[in-house]
Each structure stands twice: as C-alpha cells, then as structure tokens.
Amino acid sequence: DIQMTQSPSSLSASIGDRVTITCRASKSIDRFLNWYHQRPGEAPKLLIHAASTLQTGVPSRFSGSGSGTDFTLTISSLQPEDSAVFYCQQSFGTPYTFGQGTKLEIE
Amino acid sequence: QVQVVQSGAEVKKPGASVKVSCKTSGYTFKSYDIMWVRQAPGQGLEWMGWISGYNGDTDYAQKFQGRVTMTTDTSTSTAYMEMRSLRSDDTAVYYCTRRTLYCIGGSCYSAGDVWGQGTTVTVSS
C-alpha cells in the first residue's frame, strides 16, 4: 500500500495568514492526489483533485501543487470557516490511502 | 441536485452483521462508482473499497476482503455495504461517496466528490 504522510499534524494560525500543509507519498503517484477538509460532525468535502485542480465551488484562496511524491495545499488568506481537519488522499492505486490528517485551528 | 443519503445509526453486538445503505439521486447511477470510507472515533479516514454503479464490479481493501460485501440496486440507485463478524474496533462512522473521474490531459483522476452524511455503527456487548 502507498503510505501518505502529512505535516504538520496540527497547526494554529490567525485570520488572514497564509497556511501551508504538506503531503508526502511513499512512492511516486504522479498527480493522483486529492485534498479534502472535514469540519467537526460533518462529512469530508473535496477541495482539490489531480493535485492542483480546484473543485467547483471551492474558494480561490485554496490552491494545490506538486507531483510525484511531494504535494502542498495552501490557503492564501485564512478565514474563520477554514477551521477543520485537512486530509490528502492518493488515487494512483487501490487502496486509495489517506494521510493521517492536519488539524487547523484559528487563533 | 446530486444527493447521497445514508441509512440511520446502528448498534450491534460483537459477531453480528450490519448493512448500511446509500441512496443516491440527481445523477445517472450507472455512470459512477460508489466508494466506502470509515472513520473510527477521533481517528482519520480509512478507504474500504468501491463498487461500480455500471456492472457491480468491486475492489476491496485487503483488510476488508472476506468480511465486507458491497452491492448495488440499480432500480433504486442505492448502494449497500455489509460487514460481517463485527468487532469492537469496527465502531466507526461509515461514509459512502460518489467516485468521479476527472479526465485532464490524457489522464483520469478519481475523487469522492459527493458524500453521504455518514452512518454511525457502534459495536458493543
């Protein structure tokens, strides 16, 4: 199975800050990388697919980059509603494994 | 409007079975697959497998092989996930999600774009 490792596991930031979360795959996955976020008590929501393509309806402050083994999710200007847990997921091969999650808190 | 609605919470004893339903609407069921993902209390997301809405083909994570069966009923646009021989560590929220293929530059990338609300399964004696 492909292992996905996110960093950091948690972070705290202020409104308006630029935030970056990284995700590393245990082998090359080209651009087969999705990003989701999950607010407490809710189902996950797809933010980005194919490493950098913004899902319809997702605010443009979210962006993704990377290919191969190293990927980044960036929030350009943090908003209160961005408090959530963020997950990366590889879809290169089954099982479509997830990272362990990054908990983002607003200061 | 695409919707995915799951069945209600279940409480089961160890060794029992559970069957969770995932009713879809607003799109052509046979044109998409359904994936199942679970989340134990306070933990991350775990991919369980997927089933084709077109022909019922399945692909299970090895961890669940032999204990999980995914099926569909195309007449009602509903997917099902049955898990047998339940253990306490199967206590989790179970999600179904529509698997969409995004074809870009000659490659097709899959992701879960519409999610059910989740079904809590509690296994306790």
PDB file of C-alpha atoms in Angstrom:
ATOM      1  CA  ASP A   1       0.000   0.000   0.000  1.00  0.00           C
ATOM      2  CA  ILE A   2       1.081   3.583  -0.644  1.00  0.00           C
ATOM      3  CA  GLN A   3       1.686   5.467   2.606  1.00  0.00           C
ATOM      4  CA  MET A   4       0.694   9.119   2.805  1.00  0.00           C
ATOM      5  CA  THR A   5       2.344  11.330   5.415  1.00  0.00           C
ATOM      6  CA  GLN A   6       1.100  14.821   6.214  1.00  0.00           C
ATOM      7  CA  SER A   7       2.846  17.586   8.096  1.00  0.00           C
ATOM      8  CA  PRO A   8       2.277  19.196  10.411  1.00  0.00           C
ATOM      9  CA  SER A   9      -0.224  17.091  12.361  1.00  0.00           C
ATOM     10  CA  SER A  10      -1.712  20.280  13.742  1.00  0.00           C
ATOM     11  CA  LEU A  11      -1.235  23.991  13.464  1.00  0.00           C
ATOM     12  CA  SER A  12      -2.712  27.205  14.718  1.00  0.00           C
ATOM     13  CA  ALA A  13      -2.905  30.374  12.637  1.00  0.00           C
ATOM     14  CA  SER A  14      -4.627  33.743  12.569  1.00  0.00           C
ATOM     15  CA  ILE A  15      -7.248  35.163  10.241  1.00  0.00           C
ATOM     16  CA  GLY A  16      -5.563  36.425   7.094  1.00  0.00           C
ATOM     17  CA  ASP A  17      -2.468  34.228   7.488  1.00  0.00           C
ATOM     18  CA  ARG A  18      -1.050  32.155   4.658  1.00  0.00           C
ATOM     19  CA  VAL A  19      -1.090  28.472   5.629  1.00  0.00           C
ATOM     20  CA  THR A  20       0.701  25.552   4.008  1.00  0.00           C
ATOM     21  CA  ILE A  21       0.161  21.830   4.592  1.00  0.00           C
ATOM     22  CA  THR A  22       2.377  19.213   3.005  1.00  0.00           C
ATOM     23  CA  CYS A  23       1.727  15.628   1.995  1.00  0.00           C
ATOM     24  CA  ARG A  24       4.349  13.073   1.009  1.00  0.00           C
ATOM     25  CA  ALA A  25       3.696   9.755  -0.744  1.00  0.00           C
ATOM     26  CA  SER A  26       5.834   6.666  -0.148  1.00  0.00           C
ATOM     27  CA  LYS A  27       6.202   6.214  -3.908  1.00  0.00           C
ATOM     28  CA  SER A  28       5.576   8.381  -6.947  1.00  0.00           C
ATOM     29  CA  ILE A  29       1.875   8.973  -7.588  1.00  0.00           C
ATOM     30  CA  ASP A  30       2.207  11.432 -10.483  1.00  0.00           C
ATOM     31  CA  ARG A  31      -0.610  13.932  -9.830  1.00  0.00           C
ATOM     32  CA  PHE A  32      -3.125  11.435  -8.416  1.00  0.00           C
ATOM     33  CA  LEU A  33      -3.643  13.435  -5.243  1.00  0.00           C
ATOM     34  CA  ASN A  34      -6.810  14.804  -3.670  1.00  0.00           C
ATOM     35  CA  TRP A  35      -7.300  17.217  -0.778  1.00  0.00           C
ATOM     36  CA  TYR A  36     -10.348  17.194   1.491  1.00  0.00           C
ATOM     37  CA  HIS A  37     -11.324  19.058   4.596  1.00  0.00           C
ATOM     38  CA  GLN A  38     -13.660  17.929   7.333  1.00  0.00           C
ATOM     39  CA  ARG A  39     -15.354  20.143   9.873  1.00  0.00           C
ATOM     40  CA  PRO A  40     -16.444  18.595  13.200  1.00  0.00           C
ATOM     41  CA  GLY A  41     -19.539  16.450  12.830  1.00  0.00           C
ATOM     42  CA  GLU A  42     -19.569  16.749   9.052  1.00  0.00           C
ATOM     43  CA  ALA A  43     -18.614  14.541   6.142  1.00  0.00           C
ATOM     44  CA  PRO A  44     -15.366  15.261   4.287  1.00  0.00           C
ATOM     45  CA  LYS A  45     -15.555  17.762   1.445  1.00  0.00           C
ATOM     46  CA  LEU A  46     -13.455  17.602  -1.720  1.00  0.00           C
ATOM     47  CA  LEU A  47     -11.318  20.708  -2.210  1.00  0.00           C
ATOM     48  CA  ILE A  48      -8.785  19.784  -4.879  1.00  0.00           C
ATOM     49  CA  HIS A  49      -8.323  16.870  -7.255  1.00  0.00           C
ATOM     50  CA  ALA A  50      -5.477  15.986  -9.614  1.00  0.00           C
ATOM     51  CA  ALA A  51      -3.078  17.753  -7.227  1.00  0.00           C
ATOM     52  CA  SER A  52      -3.978  21.285  -8.294  1.00  0.00           C
ATOM     53  CA  THR A  53      -7.473  21.460  -9.806  1.00  0.00           C
ATOM     54  CA  LEU A  54      -9.906  23.337  -7.615  1.00  0.00           C
ATOM     55  CA  GLN A  55     -13.237  21.589  -7.164  1.00  0.00           C
ATOM     56  CA  THR A  56     -16.225  23.594  -8.388  1.00  0.00           C
ATOM     57  CA  GLY A  57     -17.458  25.984  -5.729  1.00  0.00           C
ATOM     58  CA  VAL A  58     -14.312  25.907  -3.595  1.00  0.00           C
ATOM     59  CA  PRO A  59     -12.954  29.390  -2.787  1.00  0.00           C
ATOM     60  CA  SER A  60      -9.920  30.507  -4.776  1.00  0.00           C
ATOM     61  CA  ARG A  61      -7.877  31.077  -1.591  1.00  0.00           C
ATOM     62  CA  PHE A  62      -7.252  27.301  -1.699  1.00  0.00           C
ATOM     63  CA  SER A  63      -4.570  26.022  -4.052  1.00  0.00           C
ATOM     64  CA  GLY A  64      -2.635  22.815  -4.530  1.00  0.00           C
ATOM     65  CA  SER A  65       0.688  21.983  -6.087  1.00  0.00           C
ATOM     66  CA  GLY A  66       3.151  19.164  -6.526  1.00  0.00           C
ATOM     67  CA  SER A  67       3.668  15.937  -8.398  1.00  0.00           C
ATOM     68  CA  GLY A  68       5.492  12.674  -7.843  1.00  0.00           C
ATOM     69  CA  THR A  69       5.875  12.289  -4.088  1.00  0.00           C
ATOM     70  CA  ASP A  70       5.597  15.803  -2.636  1.00  0.00           C
ATOM     71  CA  PHE A  71       2.453  17.911  -2.534  1.00  0.00           C
ATOM     72  CA  THR A  72       1.290  21.121  -0.922  1.00  0.00           C
ATOM     73  CA  LEU A  73      -2.060  22.625  -0.002  1.00  0.00           C
ATOM     74  CA  THR A  74      -2.001  26.379   0.526  1.00  0.00           C
ATOM     75  CA  ILE A  75      -4.637  28.682   1.965  1.00  0.00           C
ATOM     76  CA  SER A  76      -3.670  32.184   0.887  1.00  0.00           C
ATOM     77  CA  SER A  77      -5.662  34.128   3.470  1.00  0.00           C
ATOM     78  CA  LEU A  78      -7.126  32.140   6.332  1.00  0.00           C
ATOM     79  CA  GLN A  79     -10.823  32.600   7.081  1.00  0.00           C
ATOM     80  CA  PRO A  80     -12.748  31.585  10.228  1.00  0.00           C
ATOM     81  CA  GLU A  81     -14.618  28.832   8.379  1.00  0.00           C
ATOM     82  CA  ASP A  82     -11.316  27.132   7.456  1.00  0.00           C
ATOM     83  CA  SER A  83     -11.006  25.618  10.913  1.00  0.00           C
ATOM     84  CA  ALA A  84     -11.094  21.904  10.071  1.00  0.00           C
ATOM     85  CA  VAL A  85      -9.047  18.772   9.619  1.00  0.00           C
ATOM     86  CA  PHE A  86      -7.408  18.509   6.196  1.00  0.00           C
ATOM     87  CA  TYR A  87      -6.645  15.176   4.522  1.00  0.00           C
ATOM     88  CA  CYS A  88      -4.707  14.245   1.436  1.00  0.00           C
ATOM     89  CA  GLN A  89      -5.593  11.056  -0.450  1.00  0.00           C
ATOM     90  CA  GLN A  90      -3.801   9.266  -3.260  1.00  0.00           C
ATOM     91  CA  SER A  91      -5.851   7.796  -6.117  1.00  0.00           C
ATOM     92  CA  PHE A  92      -2.903   6.321  -8.014  1.00  0.00           C
ATOM     93  CA  GLY A  93      -3.720   2.802  -6.928  1.00  0.00           C
ATOM     94  CA  THR A  94      -6.067   0.977  -4.592  1.00  0.00           C
ATOM     95  CA  PRO A  95      -6.369   1.089  -1.660  1.00  0.00           C
ATOM     96  CA  TYR A  96      -6.794   4.849  -2.042  1.00  0.00           C
ATOM     97  CA  THR A  97      -4.989   5.706   1.169  1.00  0.00           C
ATOM     98  CA  PHE A  98      -5.374   8.924   3.150  1.00  0.00           C
ATOM     99  CA  GLY A  99      -2.867  10.918   5.114  1.00  0.00           C
ATOM    100  CA  GLN A 100      -3.334  10.991   8.878  1.00  0.00           C
ATOM    101  CA  GLY A 101      -4.822  14.472   8.783  1.00  0.00           C
ATOM    102  CA  THR A 102      -3.775  18.002   9.734  1.00  0.00           C
ATOM    103  CA  LYS A 103      -5.874  19.810  12.299  1.00  0.00           C
ATOM    104  CA  LEU A 104      -6.042  23.541  11.567  1.00  0.00           C
ATOM    105  CA  GLU A 105      -7.150  25.828  14.383  1.00  0.00           C
ATOM    106  CA  ILE A 106      -7.833  29.546  14.204  1.00  0.00           C
ATOM    107  CA  GLU A 107      -6.087  31.604  16.873  1.00  0.00           C
TER     108      GLU A 107
ATOM    109  CA  GLN B   1     -29.142  18.361  -7.396  1.00  0.00           C
ATOM    110  CA  VAL B   2     -26.940  15.405  -6.586  1.00  0.00           C
ATOM    111  CA  GLN B   3     -27.711  13.850  -3.214  1.00  0.00           C
ATOM    112  CA  VAL B   4     -26.402  10.890  -1.255  1.00  0.00           C
ATOM    113  CA  VAL B   5     -28.408   9.847   1.800  1.00  0.00           C
ATOM    114  CA  GLN B   6     -27.325   7.063   4.129  1.00  0.00           C
ATOM    115  CA  SER B   7     -29.302   4.876   6.499  1.00  0.00           C
ATOM    116  CA  GLY B   8     -29.519   5.563  10.200  1.00  0.00           C
ATOM    117  CA  ALA B   9     -27.286   4.658  13.113  1.00  0.00           C
ATOM    118  CA  GLU B  10     -26.860   1.027  14.103  1.00  0.00           C
ATOM    119  CA  VAL B  11     -25.907  -0.671  17.354  1.00  0.00           C
ATOM    120  CA  LYS B  12     -24.670  -4.238  17.020  1.00  0.00           C
ATOM    121  CA  LYS B  13     -23.186  -6.910  19.234  1.00  0.00           C
ATOM    122  CA  PRO B  14     -19.786  -8.438  18.506  1.00  0.00           C
ATOM    123  CA  GLY B  15     -20.063 -11.157  15.890  1.00  0.00           C
ATOM    124  CA  ALA B  16     -23.171  -9.692  14.285  1.00  0.00           C
ATOM    125  CA  SER B  17     -23.538  -8.203  10.807  1.00  0.00           C
ATOM    126  CA  VAL B  18     -24.572  -4.744   9.647  1.00  0.00           C
ATOM    127  CA  LYS B  19     -25.790  -3.484   6.296  1.00  0.00           C
ATOM    128  CA  VAL B  20     -25.570   0.232   5.532  1.00  0.00           C
ATOM    129  CA  SER B  21     -27.454   1.750   2.619  1.00  0.00           C
ATOM    130  CA  CYS B  22     -26.518   4.725   0.460  1.00  0.00           C
ATOM    131  CA  LYS B  23     -29.365   6.107  -1.636  1.00  0.00           C
ATOM    132  CA  THR B  24     -28.398   8.427  -4.472  1.00  0.00           C
ATOM    133  CA  SER B  25     -30.380  10.849  -6.604  1.00  0.00           C
ATOM    134  CA  GLY B  26     -29.865  13.630  -9.103  1.00  0.00           C
ATOM    135  CA  TYR B  27     -27.489  11.788 -11.445  1.00  0.00           C
ATOM    136  CA  THR B  28     -27.274   8.646 -13.568  1.00  0.00           C
ATOM    137  CA  PHE B  29     -26.380   5.949 -11.038  1.00  0.00           C
ATOM    138  CA  LYS B  30     -24.818   3.611 -13.592  1.00  0.00           C
ATOM    139  CA  SER B  31     -22.357   6.289 -14.740  1.00  0.00           C
ATOM    140  CA  TYR B  32     -20.460   6.456 -11.438  1.00  0.00           C
ATOM    141  CA  ASP B  33     -18.901   4.208  -8.832  1.00  0.00           C
ATOM    142  CA  ILE B  34     -19.505   4.392  -5.084  1.00  0.00           C
ATOM    143  CA  MET B  35     -16.650   4.300  -2.603  1.00  0.00           C
ATOM    144  CA  TRP B  36     -16.899   3.495   1.102  1.00  0.00           C
ATOM    145  CA  VAL B  37     -14.736   5.170   3.739  1.00  0.00           C
ATOM    146  CA  ARG B  38     -14.853   4.771   7.505  1.00  0.00           C
ATOM    147  CA  GLN B  39     -13.674   6.867  10.432  1.00  0.00           C
ATOM    148  CA  ALA B  40     -13.179   5.464  13.907  1.00  0.00           C
ATOM    149  CA  PRO B  41     -13.881   7.834  16.827  1.00  0.00           C
ATOM    150  CA  GLY B  42     -11.266  10.595  16.911  1.00  0.00           C
ATOM    151  CA  GLN B  43      -9.313   8.994  14.073  1.00  0.00           C
ATOM    152  CA  GLY B  44      -8.627   9.649  10.392  1.00  0.00           C
ATOM    153  CA  LEU B  45     -10.228   8.372   7.228  1.00  0.00           C
ATOM    154  CA  GLU B  46      -9.857   4.778   6.063  1.00  0.00           C
ATOM    155  CA  TRP B  47     -10.679   3.728   2.490  1.00  0.00           C
ATOM    156  CA  MET B  48     -12.618   0.453   2.358  1.00  0.00           C
ATOM    157  CA  GLY B  49     -13.291  -0.108  -1.320  1.00  0.00           C
ATOM    158  CA  TRP B  50     -15.520   0.772  -4.234  1.00  0.00           C
ATOM    159  CA  ILE B  51     -18.261  -0.717  -6.366  1.00  0.00           C
ATOM    160  CA  SER B  52     -19.112   0.043  -9.963  1.00  0.00           C
ATOM    161  CA  GLY B  53     -22.560   1.513 -10.491  1.00  0.00           C
ATOM    162  CA  TYR B  54     -22.422   0.158 -14.029  1.00  0.00           C
ATOM    163  CA  ASN B  55     -21.765  -3.562 -13.541  1.00  0.00           C
ATOM    164  CA  GLY B  56     -21.258  -4.189  -9.818  1.00  0.00           C
ATOM    165  CA  ASP B  57     -17.524  -4.842 -10.071  1.00  0.00           C
ATOM    166  CA  THR B  58     -15.834  -4.331  -6.721  1.00  0.00           C
ATOM    167  CA  ASP B  59     -12.371  -3.538  -5.381  1.00  0.00           C
ATOM    168  CA  TYR B  60     -11.910  -4.034  -1.647  1.00  0.00           C
ATOM    169  CA  ALA B  61      -9.013  -3.012   0.536  1.00  0.00           C
ATOM    170  CA  GLN B  62      -7.233  -6.204   1.553  1.00  0.00           C
ATOM    171  CA  LYS B  63      -8.024  -5.511   5.197  1.00  0.00           C
ATOM    172  CA  PHE B  64     -11.743  -5.965   4.483  1.00  0.00           C
ATOM    173  CA  GLN B  65     -11.580  -8.815   1.978  1.00  0.00           C
ATOM    174  CA  GLY B  66     -13.867 -11.671   3.031  1.00  0.00           C
ATOM    175  CA  ARG B  67     -15.674  -9.637   5.678  1.00  0.00           C
ATOM    176  CA  VAL B  68     -17.231  -6.837   3.619  1.00  0.00           C
ATOM    177  CA  THR B  69     -19.590  -7.104   0.657  1.00  0.00           C
ATOM    178  CA  MET B  70     -20.591  -4.098  -1.419  1.00  0.00           C
ATOM    179  CA  THR B  71     -23.650  -4.335  -3.642  1.00  0.00           C
ATOM    180  CA  THR B  72     -25.931  -2.088  -5.649  1.00  0.00           C
ATOM    181  CA  ASP B  73     -29.598  -1.961  -6.603  1.00  0.00           C
ATOM    182  CA  THR B  74     -29.761  -0.002  -9.832  1.00  0.00           C
ATOM    183  CA  SER B  75     -33.578   0.050  -9.747  1.00  0.00           C
ATOM    184  CA  THR B  76     -33.429   2.303  -6.681  1.00  0.00           C
ATOM    185  CA  SER B  77     -29.997   3.918  -7.295  1.00  0.00           C
ATOM    186  CA  THR B  78     -28.833   2.577  -3.946  1.00  0.00           C
ATOM    187  CA  ALA B  79     -25.527   1.107  -2.848  1.00  0.00           C
ATOM    188  CA  TYR B  80     -25.054  -1.153   0.158  1.00  0.00           C
ATOM    189  CA  MET B  81     -22.121  -2.109   2.350  1.00  0.00           C
ATOM    190  CA  GLU B  82     -22.463  -5.211   4.526  1.00  0.00           C
ATOM    191  CA  MET B  83     -19.872  -6.073   7.158  1.00  0.00           C
ATOM    192  CA  ARG B  84     -19.895  -9.406   8.984  1.00  0.00           C
ATOM    193  CA  SER B  85     -18.277 -10.705  12.172  1.00  0.00           C
ATOM    194  CA  LEU B  86     -18.285  -7.256  13.722  1.00  0.00           C
ATOM    195  CA  ARG B  87     -15.698  -6.397  16.377  1.00  0.00           C
ATOM    196  CA  SER B  88     -15.476  -3.504  18.774  1.00  0.00           C
ATOM    197  CA  ASP B  89     -12.815  -1.870  16.615  1.00  0.00           C
ATOM    198  CA  ASP B  90     -15.336  -1.685  13.760  1.00  0.00           C
ATOM    199  CA  THR B  91     -17.095   1.044  15.738  1.00  0.00           C
ATOM    200  CA  ALA B  92     -16.929   3.991  13.361  1.00  0.00           C
ATOM    201  CA  VAL B  93     -18.796   6.379  11.123  1.00  0.00           C
ATOM    202  CA  TYR B  94     -19.180   4.809   7.682  1.00  0.00           C
ATOM    203  CA  TYR B  95     -19.394   7.112   4.677  1.00  0.00           C
ATOM    204  CA  CYS B  96     -20.302   6.454   1.078  1.00  0.00           C
ATOM    205  CA  THR B  97     -19.156   8.840  -1.612  1.00  0.00           C
ATOM    206  CA  ARG B  98     -19.627   9.111  -5.348  1.00  0.00           C
ATOM    207  CA  ARG B  99     -16.414   8.348  -7.220  1.00  0.00           C
ATOM    208  CA  THR B 100     -15.997  10.840 -10.036  1.00  0.00           C
ATOM    209  CA  LEU B 101     -13.345  10.661 -12.741  1.00  0.00           C
ATOM    210  CA  TYR B 102     -11.738  13.935 -13.776  1.00  0.00           C
ATOM    211  CA  CYS B 103     -10.000  13.493 -17.112  1.00  0.00           C
ATOM    212  CA  ILE B 104      -7.259  16.059 -17.683  1.00  0.00           C
ATOM    213  CA  GLY B 105      -4.506  15.970 -20.278  1.00  0.00           C
ATOM    214  CA  GLY B 106      -4.925  12.312 -21.141  1.00  0.00           C
ATOM    215  CA  SER B 107      -5.134  11.030 -17.560  1.00  0.00           C
ATOM    216  CA  CYS B 108      -8.238  10.399 -15.463  1.00  0.00           C
ATOM    217  CA  TYR B 109      -8.089  11.151 -11.765  1.00  0.00           C
ATOM    218  CA  SER B 110     -10.681   9.849  -9.313  1.00  0.00           C
ATOM    219  CA  ALA B 111     -12.034  11.506  -6.191  1.00  0.00           C
ATOM    220  CA  GLY B 112     -15.036  11.371  -3.918  1.00  0.00           C
ATOM    221  CA  ASP B 113     -16.998  14.461  -4.845  1.00  0.00           C
ATOM    222  CA  VAL B 114     -20.376  13.986  -3.142  1.00  0.00           C
ATOM    223  CA  TRP B 115     -20.575  12.384   0.289  1.00  0.00           C
ATOM    224  CA  GLY B 116     -23.329  10.908   2.364  1.00  0.00           C
ATOM    225  CA  GLN B 117     -23.916  12.239   5.847  1.00  0.00           C
ATOM    226  CA  GLY B 118     -22.342   9.178   7.449  1.00  0.00           C
ATOM    227  CA  THR B 119     -23.771   6.225   9.373  1.00  0.00           C
ATOM    228  CA  THR B 120     -22.590   5.560  12.910  1.00  0.00           C
ATOM    229  CA  VAL B 121     -22.096   1.874  13.624  1.00  0.00           C
ATOM    230  CA  THR B 122     -21.479   1.008  17.260  1.00  0.00           C
ATOM    231  CA  VAL B 123     -20.307  -2.487  18.163  1.00  0.00           C
ATOM    232  CA  SER B 124     -20.715  -3.220  21.836  1.00  0.00           C
ATOM    233  CA  SER B 125     -21.711  -6.110  24.031  1.00  0.00           C
TER     234      SER B 125
END
